[in-house]
Coordinates of C-alpha atoms in Angstrom, one line a residue:
Chain L
M1 CA -10.8 -13.5 -29.7
K2 CA -9.6 -14.0 -26.1
T3 CA -9.5 -10.2 -25.7
E4 CA -13.0 -9.9 -27.0
I5 CA -14.3 -12.3 -24.4
Q6 CA -12.3 -10.4 -21.7
N7 CA -13.8 -7.1 -22.9
E8 CA -17.3 -8.5 -22.9
H9 CA -17.0 -10.0 -19.4
Y10 CA -15.5 -6.7 -18.1
L11 CA -18.1 -4.5 -19.7
S12 CA -21.0 -6.5 -18.3
A13 CA -19.5 -6.5 -14.8
A14 CA -18.7 -2.8 -15.0
A15 CA -22.2 -2.0 -16.2
V16 CA -23.7 -3.7 -13.1
F17 CA -21.1 -2.6 -10.5
S18 CA -19.8 0.8 -11.7
G19 CA -21.8 2.7 -9.0
A20 CA -20.6 0.3 -6.2
L21 CA -17.0 0.7 -7.4
E22 CA -17.3 4.4 -7.4
R23 CA -18.6 4.3 -3.8
L24 CA -15.8 1.9 -2.9
A25 CA -13.2 4.3 -4.2
R26 CA -14.7 7.0 -2.1
G27 CA -14.3 4.8 1.0
Y28 CA -10.6 4.6 0.3
E29 CA -9.5 7.9 -1.1
A30 CA -10.7 11.3 0.0
D31 CA -9.0 13.4 -2.6
R32 CA -11.1 13.8 -5.7
E33 CA -8.3 13.6 -8.3
L34 CA -6.6 10.7 -6.6
R35 CA -9.9 9.0 -6.4
K36 CA -10.4 9.2 -10.2
D37 CA -6.9 7.6 -10.5
L38 CA -7.9 4.9 -8.0
L39 CA -11.2 4.2 -9.8
Q40 CA -9.4 3.8 -13.2
E41 CA -6.9 1.5 -11.5
I42 CA -9.7 -0.6 -10.1
H43 CA -11.3 -0.9 -13.6
L44 CA -8.0 -1.8 -15.1
A45 CA -7.4 -4.5 -12.5
L46 CA -10.9 -5.8 -13.1
W47 CA -10.5 -5.9 -16.9
R48 CA -7.1 -7.7 -16.5
S49 CA -8.6 -10.1 -13.9
M50 CA -11.3 -11.3 -16.3
T51 CA -8.7 -13.5 -18.0
S52 CA -8.3 -15.5 -14.8
F53 CA -12.0 -15.5 -13.7
D54 CA -13.0 -19.2 -13.7
G55 CA -16.5 -18.9 -12.3
R56 CA -15.7 -20.6 -9.0
C57 CA -17.3 -17.7 -7.3
S58 CA -20.0 -15.3 -8.4
V59 CA -19.2 -12.3 -10.5
R60 CA -20.2 -10.0 -7.6
T61 CA -17.8 -11.7 -5.2
W62 CA -15.0 -11.5 -7.9
V63 CA -15.6 -7.9 -8.6
Y64 CA -15.5 -6.9 -4.9
R65 CA -12.4 -9.0 -4.2
V66 CA -10.5 -7.5 -7.1
A67 CA -11.7 -3.9 -6.3
H68 CA -10.9 -4.1 -2.6
N69 CA -7.5 -5.8 -3.1
T70 CA -6.6 -3.2 -5.8
A71 CA -7.7 -0.3 -3.6
A72 CA -5.7 -1.7 -0.6
T73 CA -2.6 -2.0 -2.8
Y74 CA -3.1 1.5 -4.1
I75 CA -3.4 3.0 -0.7
A76 CA -0.3 1.1 0.6
R77 CA 1.6 2.4 -2.4
Q78 CA 0.4 6.0 -1.8
R79 CA 1.6 5.7 1.8
R80 CA 5.0 4.6 0.7
T81 CA 5.5 7.4 -1.8
K82 CA 3.8 10.3 0.1
L83 CA 1.8 10.9 3.2
H84 CA -1.7 9.6 2.6
K85 CA -4.1 12.5 2.7
L86 CA -7.1 12.2 5.0
A87 CA -10.0 14.4 4.1
T88 CA -11.0 17.4 6.2
F89 CA -14.7 18.2 6.8
E90 CA -14.3 21.1 4.3
E91 CA -13.0 18.8 1.6
L92 CA -15.8 16.4 2.1
A93 CA -18.3 19.2 2.2
D94 CA -17.0 20.5 -1.1
S95 CA -17.0 17.0 -2.6
F96 CA -20.7 16.5 -1.8
A97 CA -22.1 20.0 -2.0
T98 CA -21.1 20.5 -5.6
D99 CA -22.7 17.2 -6.5
S100 CA -25.9 17.3 -4.6
P101 CA -27.4 20.8 -4.0
E102 CA -30.8 19.1 -3.5
K103 CA -29.6 17.1 -0.5
S104 CA -30.5 18.4 3.0
A105 CA -27.8 19.7 5.3
D106 CA -28.5 16.9 7.8
E107 CA -28.2 14.3 5.1
Q108 CA -24.9 15.7 3.9
Q109 CA -23.6 15.8 7.5
A110 CA -24.6 12.2 8.0
L111 CA -22.8 11.2 4.8
W112 CA -19.7 13.1 5.9
R113 CA -19.7 11.4 9.2
L114 CA -20.2 8.0 7.6
M115 CA -17.4 8.7 5.1
E116 CA -15.1 9.9 7.8
T117 CA -15.8 6.8 9.8
V118 CA -15.2 4.5 6.8
Q119 CA -12.0 6.2 5.7
G120 CA -10.5 6.1 9.3
L121 CA -10.9 2.3 9.6
N122 CA -8.1 -0.2 9.2
P123 CA -8.1 -2.1 5.9
L124 CA -10.0 -5.2 6.9
D125 CA -12.6 -3.4 9.0
K126 CA -13.0 -0.8 6.1
Q127 CA -13.6 -3.6 3.7
V128 CA -16.2 -5.3 5.9
M129 CA -18.0 -2.0 6.5
L130 CA -18.1 -1.1 2.8
L131 CA -19.5 -4.5 1.9
Y132 CA -22.1 -4.1 4.7
L133 CA -23.1 -0.7 3.5
E134 CA -23.5 -2.2 0.0
D135 CA -26.1 -4.4 1.6
L136 CA -24.2 -7.7 1.2
D137 CA -25.4 -10.3 3.8
A138 CA -23.0 -12.0 6.2
D139 CA -22.5 -15.1 4.0
A140 CA -21.6 -12.9 1.0
I141 CA -19.2 -10.8 3.1
G142 CA -17.6 -14.0 4.3
E143 CA -17.2 -15.2 0.7
V144 CA -15.6 -12.0 -0.4
T145 CA -13.3 -11.5 2.6
G146 CA -12.5 -15.1 3.5
L147 CA -13.6 -14.3 7.2
S148 CA -15.3 -17.0 9.2
P149 CA -19.1 -16.5 9.8
G150 CA -18.3 -15.8 13.5
A151 CA -15.8 -13.1 12.6
V152 CA -18.1 -11.5 10.1
S153 CA -20.9 -11.5 12.6
T154 CA -18.7 -9.9 15.3
K155 CA -17.5 -7.3 12.9
V156 CA -21.0 -6.5 11.6
H157 CA -22.2 -6.1 15.2
R158 CA -19.4 -3.6 15.9
I159 CA -20.1 -1.8 12.6
K160 CA -23.7 -1.3 13.6
A161 CA -22.7 0.1 16.9
I162 CA -20.2 2.5 15.4
I163 CA -22.7 3.7 12.8
A164 CA -25.4 4.2 15.4
K165 CA -22.9 6.2 17.6
R166 CA -21.6 8.3 14.8
L167 CA -24.9 9.1 13.1
Q168 CA -27.3 9.4 16.0
P169 CA -26.5 13.1 16.5
V170 CA -27.7 13.9 13.0
G171 CA -30.9 11.8 13.2
V172 CA -30.1 8.5 11.5
T173 CA -31.4 6.1 14.1
H174 CA -32.2 3.0 12.1
V175 CA -29.3 0.7 11.4
P176 CA -30.7 -2.5 9.9
Chain J
M1 CA -33.9 18.5 8.7
S2 CA -36.7 17.5 6.4
P3 CA -38.2 14.2 7.5
E4 CA -39.6 13.3 4.1
T5 CA -36.2 13.5 2.4
F6 CA -34.0 12.4 5.2
P7 CA -33.2 8.7 5.1
N8 CA -33.3 6.7 8.3
D9 CA -31.2 4.0 7.0
A10 CA -27.4 4.2 6.9
K11 CA -27.2 1.7 4.0
T12 CA -29.6 3.7 1.9
L13 CA -27.7 6.9 2.8
W14 CA -24.5 5.2 1.5
R15 CA -26.0 3.8 -1.7
N16 CA -27.9 6.9 -2.6
Q17 CA -24.9 9.2 -2.3
P18 CA -24.4 11.4 -5.4
S19 CA -22.4 9.9 -8.2
E20 CA -19.3 11.7 -9.5
E21 CA -20.2 10.1 -12.9
T22 CA -16.6 9.1 -13.7
V23 CA -16.9 7.3 -17.0
V24 CA -14.2 4.6 -17.4
T25 CA -14.1 3.3 -21.0
L26 CA -12.0 0.5 -22.5
D27 CA -9.9 3.2 -24.2
K28 CA -9.2 4.8 -20.8
I29 CA -8.3 1.4 -19.4
R30 CA -5.8 0.8 -22.2
D31 CA -4.3 4.2 -21.7
R32 CA -4.0 3.4 -18.0
A33 CA -2.3 0.1 -18.7
E34 CA 0.2 1.9 -21.0
K35 CA 0.9 4.5 -18.2
F36 CA 1.6 1.6 -15.8
Q37 CA 4.1 0.0 -18.2
S38 CA 5.9 3.3 -18.7
Q39 CA 6.1 3.8 -14.9
V40 CA 7.7 0.4 -14.5
R41 CA 10.1 1.2 -17.4
R42 CA 11.0 4.5 -15.8
R43 CA 11.6 2.8 -12.4
N44 CA 13.9 0.2 -14.0
M45 CA 15.8 2.9 -15.9
R46 CA 16.4 4.9 -12.6
E47 CA 17.9 1.7 -11.0
Y48 CA 20.1 1.1 -14.0
L49 CA 21.4 4.7 -13.9
V50 CA 22.0 4.7 -10.2
A51 CA 24.2 1.5 -10.2
P52 CA 27.0 3.0 -12.4
A53 CA 26.9 6.2 -10.4
V54 CA 27.5 4.2 -7.2
V55 CA 30.3 2.4 -8.8
V56 CA 32.0 5.6 -9.9
V57 CA 31.8 7.1 -6.3
C58 CA 33.1 3.9 -4.7
G59 CA 35.7 3.6 -7.4
F60 CA 36.9 7.0 -6.4
W61 CA 37.5 5.7 -2.9
L62 CA 39.4 2.8 -4.3
W63 CA 41.7 5.2 -6.1
F64 CA 41.9 7.8 -3.3
F65 CA 42.4 5.7 -0.2
P66 CA 46.0 4.5 0.5
G67 CA 46.9 1.0 1.8
W68 CA 45.7 -2.4 0.6
M69 CA 43.2 -2.8 3.4
M70 CA 41.2 0.4 2.6
K71 CA 41.4 -0.4 -1.2
T72 CA 40.2 -3.9 -0.7
G73 CA 37.5 -2.6 1.7
S74 CA 36.3 -0.1 -0.9
S75 CA 36.1 -2.9 -3.5
F76 CA 34.0 -5.0 -1.0
L77 CA 31.8 -2.0 -0.4
I78 CA 31.2 -1.6 -4.2
V79 CA 30.2 -5.3 -4.4
A80 CA 28.0 -4.9 -1.4
V81 CA 26.2 -1.8 -2.8
L82 CA 25.6 -3.6 -6.1
F83 CA 24.4 -6.8 -4.3
V84 CA 21.9 -4.8 -2.2
M85 CA 20.6 -2.9 -5.2
W86 CA 20.1 -6.2 -7.0
Q87 CA 18.2 -7.6 -3.9
L88 CA 16.0 -4.5 -3.8
H89 CA 15.2 -4.9 -7.5
K90 CA 14.5 -8.6 -7.0
R91 CA 12.3 -8.1 -4.0
G92 CA 10.4 -5.1 -5.3
P93 CA 7.1 -5.6 -7.1
S94 CA 7.6 -6.6 -10.7
E95 CA 4.4 -4.7 -11.6
L96 CA 2.3 -2.0 -9.9
L97 CA -1.0 -3.8 -10.1
P98 CA -1.6 -7.0 -8.0
S99 CA -1.7 -10.1 -10.3
D100 CA -3.7 -12.1 -7.8
A101 CA -6.4 -9.6 -7.0
G102 CA -9.2 -12.2 -7.2
M103 CA -8.2 -13.8 -3.9
P104 CA -10.3 -13.4 -0.8
L105 CA -9.4 -10.2 1.0
V106 CA -8.0 -11.8 4.1
V107 CA -5.8 -14.2 2.1
F108 CA -4.6 -11.3 -0.1
H109 CA -3.8 -9.2 3.0
R110 CA -2.1 -12.1 4.7
E111 CA 0.1 -12.8 1.7
A112 CA 1.2 -9.1 1.6
L113 CA 2.0 -9.2 5.4
I114 CA 4.0 -12.4 5.0
R115 CA 6.1 -10.8 2.1
Q116 CA 6.7 -7.7 4.3
R117 CA 7.6 -9.9 7.3
D118 CA 10.0 -12.0 5.4
A119 CA 11.7 -9.0 3.9
L120 CA 12.2 -7.4 7.4
R121 CA 13.4 -10.7 8.9
S122 CA 16.0 -11.2 6.2
V123 CA 17.2 -7.6 5.9
G124 CA 20.2 -8.4 8.2
T125 CA 21.3 -11.1 5.7
W126 CA 20.9 -9.2 2.5
G127 CA 20.9 -5.5 3.6
L128 CA 23.4 -5.3 6.4
A129 CA 25.7 -8.3 6.3
P130 CA 27.2 -7.6 2.8
F131 CA 28.6 -4.4 4.1
I132 CA 30.5 -6.0 7.1
P133 CA 33.7 -7.2 5.3
G134 CA 34.2 -3.9 3.5
F135 CA 33.4 -1.9 6.7
V136 CA 35.8 -4.0 8.8
L137 CA 38.6 -3.7 6.3
M138 CA 38.1 0.0 6.0
V139 CA 38.2 0.5 9.8
L140 CA 41.2 -1.8 10.2
G141 CA 43.0 0.0 7.3
R142 CA 42.3 3.4 8.8
Y143 CA 43.5 2.1 12.2
F144 CA 46.7 0.4 11.1
Q145 CA 47.7 1.9 7.8
V146 CA 46.4 5.5 7.4
H147 CA 46.7 8.2 10.0
S148 CA 45.7 11.8 10.2
L149 CA 48.6 14.3 9.9
T150 CA 46.8 16.9 12.1
R151 CA 46.2 14.7 15.2
T152 CA 48.3 12.5 17.4
L153 CA 48.2 8.8 16.7
A154 CA 46.4 7.9 20.0
W155 CA 43.8 10.6 19.5
D156 CA 43.3 9.6 15.9
R157 CA 42.8 6.0 16.9
Q158 CA 40.3 6.9 19.6
I159 CA 38.2 8.8 17.0
I160 CA 38.3 5.8 14.7
I161 CA 37.1 3.5 17.5
V162 CA 34.3 5.9 18.4
C163 CA 33.2 6.2 14.8
A164 CA 33.3 2.4 14.3
V165 CA 31.2 1.8 17.5
V166 CA 28.7 4.4 16.5
A167 CA 28.3 2.8 13.0
V168 CA 27.9 -0.7 14.7
L169 CA 25.3 0.7 17.1
I170 CA 23.3 2.4 14.3
S171 CA 23.4 -0.9 12.3
G172 CA 22.3 -2.8 15.4
I173 CA 19.4 -0.4 16.0
V174 CA 18.3 -0.7 12.3
W175 CA 18.5 -4.5 12.6
L176 CA 16.5 -4.4 15.9
L177 CA 13.8 -2.1 14.4
N178 CA 13.4 -4.6 11.5
V179 CA 13.1 -7.5 13.9
W180 CA 10.5 -5.7 15.9
G181 CA 8.7 -4.8 12.8
A182 CA 8.7 -8.4 11.7
E183 CA 7.3 -9.5 15.1
R184 CA 4.5 -6.9 14.8
L185 CA 3.6 -8.2 11.4
Q186 CA 3.6 -11.8 12.7
R187 CA 1.1 -10.8 15.4
E188 CA -1.1 -9.3 12.7
I189 CA -0.8 -12.5 10.7
D190 CA -1.7 -14.6 13.7
H191 CA -4.7 -12.3 14.3
L192 CA -5.9 -12.8 10.7
D193 CA -5.5 -16.6 11.1
G194 CA -7.8 -16.4 14.1
L195 CA -10.5 -14.7 11.9
C196 CA -10.6 -17.3 9.1

């Protein structure tokens, strides 16, 4: 019975956030096969965490917390066991080109730059940036991360500057 | 660049990136959980197999080296190796997935840094100190009781002293690196405290 409720909670969360979790995994892991592993690990952690979810925060906050903490643990473990592989432009190009032949070259280039920027950040800045890109507002980012409103605001300000600097050469000029 | 298809919004660009369409079902999750359990079982098995191997090698020293000092030193080293292995097992993660993953990210990160800091700070106590009695007895035994037949006594003792000093220096450097690592982690923890 308990497992059924756990399954039910997990399935409803996964249905809503599967896309966001896939993008989150992309922000952490450049290698496609390892990324599949990471994504499965995130889903496993989410499924297991549903037994301790007590509703004191929203499901969205819970899902992002579990996913980011699991991904950070995964990356730390990867670094201990082998050198963590950072993506080359060619690998990123391959990753996107096979998926999205309809996308323009500029759009793909902008996405590579964005991905490269995200993957190169330290864990906390990466987490804030990924939450920002998922369109969470400052309060929601603060709730997920535990950062003070001032710290979130400073980080978001820096993120906007970084994005503008990295994406301007390929034409993305509007950073909301 | 095609203006009609090109997004001018970084968030939109991010959220509209193509999906890899990785389907994760409950069955896949159960398989993954089983894989994790077998990984933990394999890790434990490795540790259980290494311990007897270490005892056999050190036991050979015990039999091979002459003089009570070197024999006692070898026994102490066996005990030290087993103690350090037990500490590594105790301090290692009991499972590969975090059990407290629902914590706010900064709190989770801070807890991980504290665990690493404490492990580095105490490595002198549980990782280096247990070897000291065995090491001292081995050096003293070699100095006073066992001598090389191919060198003069004075030359042999000089070599023993140099080797002992090098071993002490290496241990000192390892200890210092750990202390510096712990200080760096403390600075990170202080930085995180300032952000909350």
